[in-house]
Tab-separated table of C-alpha atoms in Angstrom:
chain	number	residue	atom	x	y	z
M	19	MET	CA	4.130	-11.324	-11.642
M	20	LYS	CA	1.882	-9.106	-13.702
M	21	LYS	CA	3.328	-6.199	-15.640
M	22	ALA	CA	3.534	-2.983	-13.626
M	23	SER	CA	1.406	-0.041	-14.743
M	24	PHE	CA	2.527	2.982	-12.754
M	25	PRO	CA	1.800	6.710	-13.348
M	26	ASN	CA	4.068	8.355	-15.914
M	27	THR	CA	3.758	12.060	-15.004
M	28	PRO	CA	4.875	13.938	-11.862
M	29	ALA	CA	1.314	15.005	-10.986
M	30	LYS	CA	-0.075	11.487	-11.285
M	31	ARG	CA	2.849	10.055	-9.324
M	32	LEU	CA	2.329	12.559	-6.524
M	33	ARG	CA	-1.349	11.652	-6.343
M	34	LEU	CA	-0.438	7.974	-6.054
M	35	PHE	CA	2.233	8.663	-3.445
M	36	PHE	CA	-0.398	10.067	-1.093
M	37	THR	CA	-2.841	7.225	-1.779
M	38	PHE	CA	-2.744	4.983	1.282
M	39	PHE	CA	-4.809	2.020	0.069
M	40	ASP	CA	-3.063	1.199	-3.176
M	41	SER	CA	-1.875	-2.066	-4.759
M	42	ARG	CA	0.208	-2.891	-1.690
M	43	TRP	CA	-3.045	-3.909	0.028
M	44	GLU	CA	-4.475	-5.977	-2.844
M	45	ASP	CA	-3.946	-9.268	-0.967
M	46	LEU	CA	-6.163	-8.164	1.921
M	47	THR	CA	-9.859	-8.900	1.266
M	48	LYS	CA	-13.093	-9.176	3.228
M	49	GLU	CA	-12.901	-12.947	2.963
M	50	ASN	CA	-9.349	-13.427	4.273
M	51	TRP	CA	-8.738	-10.431	6.555
M	52	VAL	CA	-8.703	-12.455	9.793
M	53	GLN	CA	-6.050	-14.847	8.456
M	54	ILE	CA	-3.970	-12.033	6.928
M	55	VAL	CA	-4.047	-9.921	10.101
M	56	TYR	CA	-2.949	-12.935	12.158
M	57	ARG	CA	-0.077	-13.697	9.777
M	58	ASP	CA	1.053	-10.070	9.712
M	59	PHE	CA	0.864	-9.838	13.513
M	60	SER	CA	2.966	-12.991	13.929
M	61	ALA	CA	5.552	-11.718	11.457
M	62	GLY	CA	5.642	-8.325	13.162
M	63	LEU	CA	6.220	-9.935	16.560
M	64	ILE	CA	9.096	-12.112	15.309
M	65	VAL	CA	10.812	-9.185	13.581
M	66	ALA	CA	10.299	-6.880	16.594
M	67	MET	CA	12.060	-9.329	18.910
M	68	THR	CA	14.920	-9.723	16.447
M	69	ALA	CA	15.162	-6.004	15.721
M	70	ILE	CA	15.668	-4.627	19.253
M	71	PRO	CA	19.231	-5.889	19.847
M	72	MET	CA	20.183	-5.225	16.220
M	73	ALA	CA	18.867	-1.649	16.340
M	74	MET	CA	20.748	-0.971	19.566
M	75	GLY	CA	23.929	-2.419	18.081
M	76	PHE	CA	23.664	-0.426	14.862
M	77	ALA	CA	23.080	2.816	16.797
M	78	MET	CA	26.095	2.253	19.061
M	79	ALA	CA	28.282	1.329	16.082
M	80	MET	CA	27.295	4.669	14.533
M	81	GLY	CA	28.415	6.586	17.622
M	82	MET	CA	24.867	7.146	18.870
M	83	ARG	CA	22.900	5.950	21.884
M	84	PRO	CA	20.961	2.634	22.104
M	85	GLU	CA	17.553	4.311	22.313
M	86	ASN	CA	18.275	6.154	19.050
M	87	GLY	CA	18.268	2.796	17.272
M	88	ILE	CA	15.040	1.672	18.924
M	89	ILE	CA	13.040	4.765	17.983
M	90	ALA	CA	14.607	5.019	14.498
M	91	GLY	CA	13.625	1.454	13.600
M	92	ALA	CA	10.052	1.820	14.828
M	93	LEU	CA	9.350	5.232	13.325
M	94	ALA	CA	11.038	4.440	9.999
M	95	CYS	CA	8.861	1.344	9.637
M	96	VAL	CA	5.653	3.313	10.207
M	97	ILE	CA	6.610	6.052	7.738
M	98	GLY	CA	8.055	3.639	5.178
M	99	ARG	CA	5.036	1.353	5.289
M	100	THR	CA	2.747	4.361	4.851
M	101	PHE	CA	4.509	6.049	1.928
M	102	GLY	CA	6.818	3.353	0.481
M	103	GLY	CA	6.317	1.326	-2.678
M	104	SER	CA	6.713	-2.258	-1.412
M	105	LYS	CA	4.155	-4.624	0.112
M	106	TYR	CA	6.685	-6.447	2.239
M	107	GLN	CA	9.675	-4.256	3.005
M	108	VAL	CA	10.700	-3.748	6.642
M	109	TYR	CA	12.402	-0.427	7.293
M	110	GLY	CA	14.952	0.274	9.984
M	111	PRO	CA	18.637	0.809	10.823
M	112	THR	CA	20.929	-0.947	8.370
M	113	ALA	CA	24.609	-1.826	8.280
M	114	ALA	CA	25.186	0.248	5.137
M	115	PHE	CA	24.562	3.455	7.090
M	116	ILE	CA	27.072	2.608	9.838
M	117	PRO	CA	30.220	3.996	8.130
M	118	VAL	CA	28.342	7.077	6.901
M	119	ILE	CA	26.838	8.108	10.238
M	120	ALA	CA	29.885	6.966	12.226
M	121	ALA	CA	32.075	9.227	10.087
M	122	LEU	CA	29.795	12.198	10.776
M	123	PHE	CA	29.794	11.615	14.537
M	124	PHE	CA	33.527	10.993	14.609
M	125	LYS	CA	34.186	14.335	12.909
M	126	TYR	CA	31.553	16.472	14.639
M	127	GLY	CA	30.875	14.589	17.893
M	128	PRO	CA	32.658	14.048	21.232
M	129	ALA	CA	35.519	12.044	19.664
M	130	SER	CA	36.752	15.264	17.987
M	131	GLY	CA	35.923	17.661	20.811
M	132	GLY	CA	32.358	18.428	19.709
M	133	GLU	CA	29.040	17.725	21.391
M	134	PHE	CA	26.764	14.774	20.722
M	135	GLU	CA	23.698	17.019	20.397
M	136	ALA	CA	25.401	19.252	17.824
M	137	ALA	CA	26.521	16.274	15.749
M	138	HIS	CA	23.018	14.786	15.913
M	139	GLY	CA	21.546	18.123	14.813
M	140	PHE	CA	23.893	18.180	11.831
M	141	LEU	CA	22.862	14.616	10.974
M	142	VAL	CA	19.212	15.726	11.065
M	143	LEU	CA	20.015	18.573	8.667
M	144	VAL	CA	21.826	16.467	6.038
M	145	SER	CA	19.187	13.733	6.343
M	146	ILE	CA	16.381	16.209	5.669
M	147	LEU	CA	18.242	17.534	2.606
M	148	ALA	CA	18.739	13.962	1.381
M	149	GLY	CA	15.051	13.259	1.998
M	150	ILE	CA	14.009	16.225	-0.119
M	151	ILE	CA	16.244	15.035	-2.977
M	152	LEU	CA	14.791	11.511	-2.750
M	153	ILE	CA	11.244	12.891	-2.880
M	154	ILE	CA	12.051	14.965	-5.967
M	155	MET	CA	13.679	11.921	-7.601
M	156	GLY	CA	10.572	9.855	-6.895
M	157	ILE	CA	8.206	12.506	-8.265
M	158	PHE	CA	10.194	12.754	-11.506
M	159	GLY	CA	10.422	8.982	-11.969
M	160	ILE	CA	14.130	8.448	-11.274
M	161	GLY	CA	13.580	5.483	-8.966
M	162	LYS	CA	13.976	2.958	-11.774
M	163	TYR	CA	17.542	4.117	-12.453
M	164	ALA	CA	18.727	2.727	-9.109
M	165	LYS	CA	18.500	-0.678	-10.795
M	166	LEU	CA	21.383	0.341	-13.080
M	167	VAL	CA	23.954	-0.046	-10.288
M	168	PRO	CA	25.892	-3.212	-11.272
M	169	SER	CA	25.471	-6.327	-9.147
M	170	SER	CA	29.248	-6.677	-8.842
M	171	ILE	CA	29.520	-3.290	-7.116
M	172	ILE	CA	26.505	-3.957	-4.869
M	173	VAL	CA	27.960	-7.289	-3.717
M	174	GLY	CA	31.418	-5.737	-3.262
M	175	PHE	CA	29.926	-2.847	-1.296
M	176	THR	CA	28.069	-5.310	0.935
M	177	ILE	CA	31.233	-7.335	1.588
M	178	GLY	CA	33.210	-4.171	2.346
M	179	ILE	CA	30.614	-2.960	4.840
M	180	ALA	CA	30.550	-6.397	6.494
M	181	VAL	CA	34.335	-6.404	6.912
M	182	ALA	CA	34.280	-2.875	8.330
M	183	ILE	CA	31.531	-3.754	10.822
M	184	ALA	CA	33.299	-6.891	12.036
M	185	LEU	CA	36.680	-5.195	12.489
M	186	THR	CA	35.463	-1.926	14.001
M	187	ASN	CA	33.444	-3.759	16.654
M	188	MET	CA	36.334	-5.854	17.911
M	189	GLU	CA	36.738	-3.416	20.829
M	190	ASP	CA	33.570	-4.736	22.444
M	191	VAL	CA	34.272	-8.417	21.875
M	192	LEU	CA	37.922	-8.202	22.950
M	193	GLY	CA	37.045	-6.192	26.045
M	194	ILE	CA	39.644	-3.521	25.214
M	195	GLU	CA	37.087	-0.769	25.544
M	196	SER	CA	36.070	-2.336	28.844
M	197	PHE	CA	39.617	-1.956	30.158
M	198	SER	CA	39.963	1.680	29.158
M	199	ASP	CA	36.554	2.635	30.528
M	200	LEU	CA	37.099	0.906	33.868
M	201	MET	CA	40.609	2.321	34.287
M	202	GLY	CA	39.624	5.834	33.216
M	203	GLN	CA	42.069	5.908	30.333
M	204	ASP	CA	41.680	7.477	26.920
M	205	GLU	CA	42.645	4.401	24.927
M	206	GLU	CA	39.222	3.479	23.596
M	207	ILE	CA	39.041	2.374	20.005
M	208	LYS	CA	37.410	5.178	18.091
M	209	GLY	CA	37.604	6.408	14.531
M	210	GLY	CA	38.017	4.730	11.188
M	211	LEU	CA	38.905	1.161	10.346
M	212	MET	CA	42.697	1.585	10.229
M	213	HIS	CA	42.751	3.625	13.440
M	214	ASN	CA	40.698	0.950	15.176
M	215	LEU	CA	42.986	-1.839	13.958
M	216	TYR	CA	46.172	-0.060	15.046
M	217	THR	CA	44.700	0.718	18.455
M	218	ALA	CA	43.453	-2.838	18.893
M	219	MET	CA	46.815	-4.324	17.995
M	220	GLY	CA	48.503	-2.020	20.493
M	221	ASN	CA	46.160	-3.012	23.320
M	222	LEU	CA	46.008	-6.784	22.970
M	223	ASP	CA	47.617	-7.163	26.399
M	224	LYS	CA	44.490	-5.601	27.914
M	225	LEU	CA	41.878	-7.878	26.374
M	226	ASN	CA	39.246	-9.449	28.605
M	227	ILE	CA	38.875	-13.200	28.050
M	228	TRP	CA	35.351	-13.160	29.513
M	229	SER	CA	34.252	-10.478	27.059
M	230	ILE	CA	35.538	-12.653	24.233
M	231	PHE	CA	33.596	-15.598	25.660
M	232	LEU	CA	30.334	-13.609	25.811
M	233	GLY	CA	30.847	-12.203	22.312
M	234	LEU	CA	31.444	-15.639	20.807
M	235	LEU	CA	28.568	-17.111	22.826
M	236	THR	CA	26.188	-14.446	21.523
M	237	PHE	CA	27.365	-15.026	17.960
M	238	GLY	CA	27.058	-18.821	18.219
M	239	VAL	CA	23.673	-18.913	19.966
M	240	THR	CA	22.136	-16.382	17.562
M	241	LYS	CA	23.399	-18.164	14.457
M	242	GLY	CA	22.531	-21.625	15.780
M	243	LEU	CA	18.977	-20.825	16.856
M	244	LEU	CA	18.097	-19.031	13.623
M	245	ARG	CA	19.370	-22.017	11.640
M	246	ILE	CA	16.853	-24.164	13.502
M	247	SER	CA	13.942	-21.815	12.802
M	248	ILE	CA	13.367	-18.160	11.964
M	249	PHE	CA	10.480	-18.266	14.446
M	250	ILE	CA	13.025	-18.487	17.277
M	251	PRO	CA	14.166	-14.946	18.235
M	252	GLY	CA	17.851	-15.890	18.297
M	253	PRO	CA	19.335	-12.429	18.994
M	254	ILE	CA	17.103	-11.690	21.963
M	255	ILE	CA	17.643	-15.154	23.507
M	256	ALA	CA	21.421	-14.816	23.078
M	257	MET	CA	21.261	-11.323	24.537
M	258	GLY	CA	19.279	-12.568	27.531
M	259	LEU	CA	21.703	-15.446	28.166
M	260	ALA	CA	24.790	-13.211	27.989
M	261	THR	CA	23.145	-10.643	30.274
M	262	LEU	CA	22.237	-13.339	32.815
M	263	LEU	CA	25.791	-14.698	32.850
M	264	SER	CA	27.347	-11.239	33.245
M	265	ALA	CA	25.028	-10.486	36.195
M	266	THR	CA	25.700	-13.757	38.013
M	267	VAL	CA	28.725	-16.009	37.541
M	268	LEU	CA	30.714	-13.350	35.628
M	269	ALA	CA	29.685	-10.371	37.767
M	270	ASP	CA	33.249	-9.742	39.045
M	271	LYS	CA	35.086	-10.276	35.749
M	272	GLY	CA	35.332	-6.631	34.658
M	273	ILE	CA	32.767	-6.933	31.871
M	274	ILE	CA	31.464	-3.558	30.828
M	275	LEU	CA	27.722	-3.138	30.340
M	276	VAL	CA	25.693	-0.793	28.168
M	277	LYS	CA	24.919	1.387	31.204
M	278	ASP	CA	28.645	1.799	31.936
M	279	VAL	CA	29.087	3.539	28.592
M	280	TYR	CA	25.702	5.175	27.991
M	281	GLY	CA	24.101	5.391	31.419
M	282	SER	CA	20.433	4.553	31.820
M	283	ILE	CA	18.296	3.950	28.743
M	284	PRO	CA	15.256	6.274	28.933
M	285	ASN	CA	11.864	5.097	27.752
M	286	ASN	CA	10.649	8.549	26.715
M	287	PHE	CA	11.565	7.794	23.128
M	288	PHE	CA	9.778	10.611	21.293
M	289	VAL	CA	12.053	13.619	21.818
M	290	PHE	CA	12.265	16.302	19.118
M	291	THR	CA	15.729	16.836	17.640
M	292	ALA	CA	16.127	20.096	15.716
M	293	PRO	CA	18.460	20.365	12.719
M	294	SER	CA	21.586	22.457	13.283
M	295	LEU	CA	24.563	23.696	11.277
M	296	PRO	CA	28.175	23.678	12.565
M	297	ALA	CA	30.390	26.745	12.176
M	298	PHE	CA	30.616	27.562	8.482
M	299	SER	CA	33.744	26.642	6.531
M	300	THR	CA	34.697	25.404	3.073
M	301	GLY	CA	35.131	21.932	4.524
M	302	LEU	CA	31.581	22.054	5.884
M	303	VAL	CA	30.161	22.587	2.389
M	304	PHE	CA	32.037	19.509	1.180
M	305	ASP	CA	30.838	17.504	4.182
M	306	ILE	CA	27.212	18.472	3.534
M	307	LEU	CA	27.510	17.344	-0.091
M	308	TYR	CA	29.274	14.153	0.973
M	309	PHE	CA	26.822	13.078	3.675
M	310	VAL	CA	23.734	14.085	1.686
M	311	GLY	CA	25.043	12.167	-1.321
M	312	ALA	CA	25.857	9.123	0.802
M	313	ILE	CA	22.405	9.052	2.409
M	314	VAL	CA	20.686	9.407	-0.981
M	315	PHE	CA	22.802	6.626	-2.489
M	316	VAL	CA	22.337	4.147	0.367
M	317	SER	CA	18.621	4.909	0.638
M	318	GLY	CA	17.978	4.541	-3.070
M	319	VAL	CA	20.090	1.507	-3.891
M	320	GLU	CA	19.384	-0.524	-0.757
M	321	SER	CA	15.634	0.150	-0.778
M	322	ILE	CA	15.318	-0.878	-4.440
M	323	LEU	CA	17.513	-3.929	-3.860
M	324	CYS	CA	15.483	-4.915	-0.795
M	325	SER	CA	12.153	-4.379	-2.564
M	326	SER	CA	13.244	-6.522	-5.513
M	327	MET	CA	14.436	-9.259	-3.178
M	328	ALA	CA	11.160	-9.100	-1.230
M	329	ASP	CA	8.999	-9.615	-4.327
M	330	LYS	CA	11.088	-12.629	-5.354
M	331	LEU	CA	11.174	-14.151	-1.874
M	332	ALA	CA	7.418	-13.708	-1.376
M	333	LYS	CA	6.748	-15.047	-4.897
M	334	ASN	CA	4.642	-11.987	-5.552
M	335	ASP	CA	2.685	-12.762	-8.729
M	336	ARG	CA	0.527	-9.647	-8.574
M	337	THR	CA	1.569	-5.957	-8.593
M	338	PRO	CA	5.352	-5.521	-8.090
M	339	PHE	CA	6.897	-2.787	-5.987
M	340	ASN	CA	6.878	0.765	-7.343
M	341	PRO	CA	10.482	2.140	-7.424
M	342	ASP	CA	9.382	5.772	-7.701
M	343	LYS	CA	7.018	5.509	-4.747
M	344	GLU	CA	9.788	3.709	-2.863
M	345	PHE	CA	12.072	6.712	-3.431
M	346	PHE	CA	9.299	9.010	-2.199
M	347	GLY	CA	8.789	6.856	0.893
M	348	GLN	CA	12.538	6.830	1.550
M	349	GLY	CA	12.524	10.608	1.368
M	350	MET	CA	9.763	10.820	3.983
M	351	VAL	CA	11.694	8.401	6.218
M	352	GLN	CA	14.874	10.483	6.013
M	353	ILE	CA	13.032	13.734	6.738
M	354	PHE	CA	10.934	12.706	9.730
M	355	THR	CA	12.767	9.828	11.455
M	356	PRO	CA	15.862	11.839	12.516
M	357	LEU	CA	13.636	14.653	13.858
M	358	VAL	CA	12.389	12.393	16.649
M	359	GLN	CA	15.676	11.195	18.139
M	360	GLY	CA	16.334	8.846	15.208
M	361	PHE	CA	18.661	8.691	12.210
M	362	PRO	CA	18.504	7.716	8.504
M	363	CYS	CA	17.054	4.269	7.823
M	364	THR	CA	16.230	2.214	4.756
M	365	GLY	CA	14.918	-1.192	3.718
M	366	ALA	CA	16.493	-3.881	5.912
M	367	LEU	CA	17.266	-7.002	3.874
M	368	ALA	CA	17.549	-9.479	6.752
M	369	ARG	CA	14.470	-8.242	8.616
M	370	THR	CA	12.432	-8.107	5.413
M	371	ALA	CA	13.372	-11.702	4.627
M	372	THR	CA	12.515	-12.764	8.180
M	373	SER	CA	9.159	-11.001	7.957
M	374	ILE	CA	8.265	-12.738	4.679
M	375	LYS	CA	9.376	-16.154	5.931
M	376	ALA	CA	7.299	-15.579	9.071
M	377	GLY	CA	4.191	-15.089	6.920
M	378	ALA	CA	3.899	-11.333	6.249
M	379	VAL	CA	1.487	-10.435	3.447
M	380	THR	CA	0.673	-6.712	3.692
M	381	PRO	CA	2.167	-3.494	5.139
M	382	LEU	CA	0.303	-4.311	8.377
M	383	ALA	CA	3.290	-6.463	9.392
M	384	GLY	CA	5.459	-3.340	9.471
M	385	TYR	CA	2.991	-1.461	11.656
M	386	PHE	CA	2.776	-4.390	14.075
M	387	LYS	CA	6.577	-4.605	14.184
M	388	ALA	CA	6.897	-0.900	15.054
M	389	VAL	CA	4.268	-0.913	17.814
M	390	LEU	CA	5.428	-4.189	19.379
M	391	LYS	CA	9.068	-3.078	19.274
M	392	LEU	CA	8.284	0.153	21.115
M	393	LEU	CA	6.127	-1.626	23.691
M	394	MET	CA	8.809	-4.214	24.444
M	395	ALA	CA	11.563	-1.597	24.585
M	396	TYR	CA	9.441	0.621	26.876
M	397	TYR	CA	8.957	-2.112	29.448
M	398	LEU	CA	12.440	-3.626	29.032
M	399	ALA	CA	14.450	-0.367	29.096
M	400	GLN	CA	15.765	-0.964	32.624
M	401	TYR	CA	17.024	-4.408	31.587
M	402	LEU	CA	18.455	-3.409	28.193
M	403	GLU	CA	21.063	-1.256	29.935
M	404	LEU	CA	22.409	-4.390	31.672
M	405	ILE	CA	23.459	-5.995	28.366
M	406	PRO	CA	27.228	-6.590	28.077
M	407	MET	CA	28.915	-4.559	25.339
M	408	ALA	CA	30.559	-7.807	24.220
M	409	CYS	CA	27.065	-9.137	23.486
M	410	ILE	CA	26.345	-6.150	21.228
M	411	GLY	CA	29.648	-6.772	19.438
M	412	GLY	CA	28.725	-10.441	18.966
M	413	ILE	CA	25.383	-9.517	17.408
M	414	LEU	CA	27.031	-7.070	15.007
M	415	ILE	CA	29.603	-9.673	13.954
M	416	TRP	CA	26.712	-12.073	13.334
M	417	VAL	CA	25.089	-9.372	11.153
M	418	ALA	CA	28.371	-8.948	9.272
M	419	SER	CA	28.712	-12.701	8.694
M	420	ASN	CA	25.217	-12.830	7.178
M	421	MET	CA	26.047	-10.044	4.739
M	422	ILE	CA	28.703	-12.097	2.946
M	423	LYS	CA	26.989	-14.736	0.812
M	424	VAL	CA	29.146	-17.282	-1.041
M	425	SER	CA	26.360	-17.846	-3.602
M	426	GLU	CA	26.401	-14.165	-4.595
M	427	ILE	CA	30.194	-14.177	-4.955
M	428	LYS	CA	29.971	-17.264	-7.201
M	429	GLU	CA	27.313	-15.566	-9.345
M	430	ILE	CA	29.553	-12.540	-9.850
M	431	LYS	CA	32.511	-14.784	-10.696
M	432	GLN	CA	30.454	-16.454	-13.419
M	433	LEU	CA	29.853	-13.038	-15.037
M	434	GLY	CA	33.532	-12.764	-15.945
M	435	LYS	CA	36.882	-11.497	-14.680
M	436	PHE	CA	35.999	-7.825	-15.042
M	437	GLU	CA	32.828	-8.084	-12.935
M	438	PHE	CA	34.674	-10.152	-10.326
M	439	SER	CA	37.557	-7.664	-10.193
M	440	MET	CA	35.098	-4.783	-9.684
M	441	MET	CA	33.525	-6.670	-6.801
M	442	VAL	CA	36.939	-7.193	-5.190
M	443	TYR	CA	37.929	-3.560	-5.804
M	444	THR	CA	34.758	-2.246	-4.149
M	445	ALA	CA	35.042	-4.698	-1.247
M	446	VAL	CA	38.582	-3.442	-0.530
M	447	MET	CA	38.055	0.266	-1.155
M	448	VAL	CA	34.924	0.692	0.999
M	449	PRO	CA	36.596	-0.224	4.328
M	450	MET	CA	40.046	1.114	3.366
M	451	THR	CA	38.921	4.599	2.273
M	452	ASP	CA	35.353	5.595	3.001
M	453	PHE	CA	31.924	4.555	1.812
M	454	LEU	CA	31.325	7.128	-0.924
M	455	THR	CA	34.894	7.174	-2.247
M	456	GLY	CA	34.900	3.397	-2.606
M	457	VAL	CA	31.519	3.153	-4.330
M	458	LEU	CA	31.787	6.218	-6.574
M	459	SER	CA	35.289	5.322	-7.779
M	460	ALA	CA	34.057	1.795	-8.537
M	461	LEU	CA	31.081	3.143	-10.505
M	462	ILE	CA	33.288	5.516	-12.501
M	463	ILE	CA	35.788	2.769	-13.356
M	464	TYR	CA	32.972	0.354	-14.239
M	465	PHE	CA	31.108	2.613	-16.654
M	466	VAL	CA	34.272	4.098	-18.206
M	467	VAL	CA	35.687	0.638	-18.932
M	468	LYS	CA	32.319	-0.585	-20.235
M	469	ASN	CA	32.036	2.453	-22.500
M	470	VAL	CA	35.577	1.989	-23.853
M	471	TYR	CA	34.859	-1.707	-24.440
M	472	ARG	CA	31.631	-0.947	-26.374
M	473	ARG	CA	33.431	1.598	-28.554
M	474	ALA	CA	36.183	-0.892	-29.271
M	475	GLN	CA	33.597	-3.500	-30.242
M	476	ARG	CA	31.842	-1.062	-32.594
M	477	ALA	CA	35.154	-0.089	-34.152
M	478	THR	CA	36.032	-3.762	-34.687
M	479	LYS	CA	32.677	-4.391	-36.391
M	480	VAL	CA	33.181	-1.401	-38.696
M	481	GLN	CA	36.654	-2.633	-39.691
M	482	THR	CA	35.289	-6.146	-40.275
M	483	ASN	CA	32.493	-4.881	-42.528
């Protein structure tokens, strides 16, 4: 990979940020454009088919509606591919945002006596503020500092999020939510990880064996098909199979469907969502700082991590991704995506890897993915609402299982006991407390200990000399 030569002043960076045809398009030439367009189209199609069930699942796990995930993934990819700094990155809903957005909706949405629209408006507000901060950070060249976050904390954070996703979606797979919805009771599993676990343990007598079957079937089919080939849209095939079974042989087994919880899925995706502010209080000021900080952190770290991974996976030997432009692109995503019925998105590691393996070369793959995803969702909306909730839970557990990589854990272990202990600490604290508390406390401990260790080393050298 050739050495990067990016602008070094705010004015020059801003000029580059609004340059559409930059180094991200250097692999597209007059001689190869037919081949490149075909490869990007194929990659976009594969990712679009994989992304629909995942986007719906992420949105529902956040406390939002299925169509919010569909529009967020498509719009974020268009904006991110236009203003971002990576050739290959696929933008969309990611697991890292689930605890952040779920916490906001739990506190300000229907679960706490509020209204969904008001909570969504508040999410739009904090996302816009986070977007502005990201843009300023990109303009002033702060993007490169995201690389300073230690690998041990990133891996621990990823493991913690995976554990939280798997455990907080057990309601769908166990069919406990199905029981409460069908019986009109208020025993649904809502809230944080510990609340969900306690509620689940207290409702095990109400589990639905057929929901468990569909959840495990979805998980197994998705994982098995994608092991055979990434060109097989495992999630959508598993989703189709589970939906067919629930509509035929399992029709009378009390399996709850997406429409039973969310009603019909509309296909008028582009609906403006205005920012709004809840009633003012001291706690609200803290919440604004918390959610803005969380969105900035997830956006910055995950987008840089994903961009770095994409360059390595694609064996990019030409211009690498631009971290400052990536921050700017992330800012644009967080400002505009939530305004049109969406929510904060960032670089999606799994979908980016799938896109590259499927042959993606230029940002065109992202545009194809967005358009094809919207077209499929538009014509399939009436069928998407027939998906069993257990199927959505199975897909999310599959996502969680892919987030924990044994090879990464082994790499951290080889770095030493301190790095390994920080990984374990972060992995435990993220699901047990909350996202920002877990990560920030880990960062503080990490850099304080490292600083004390360096001082001790310097003092030892002075005494030795």
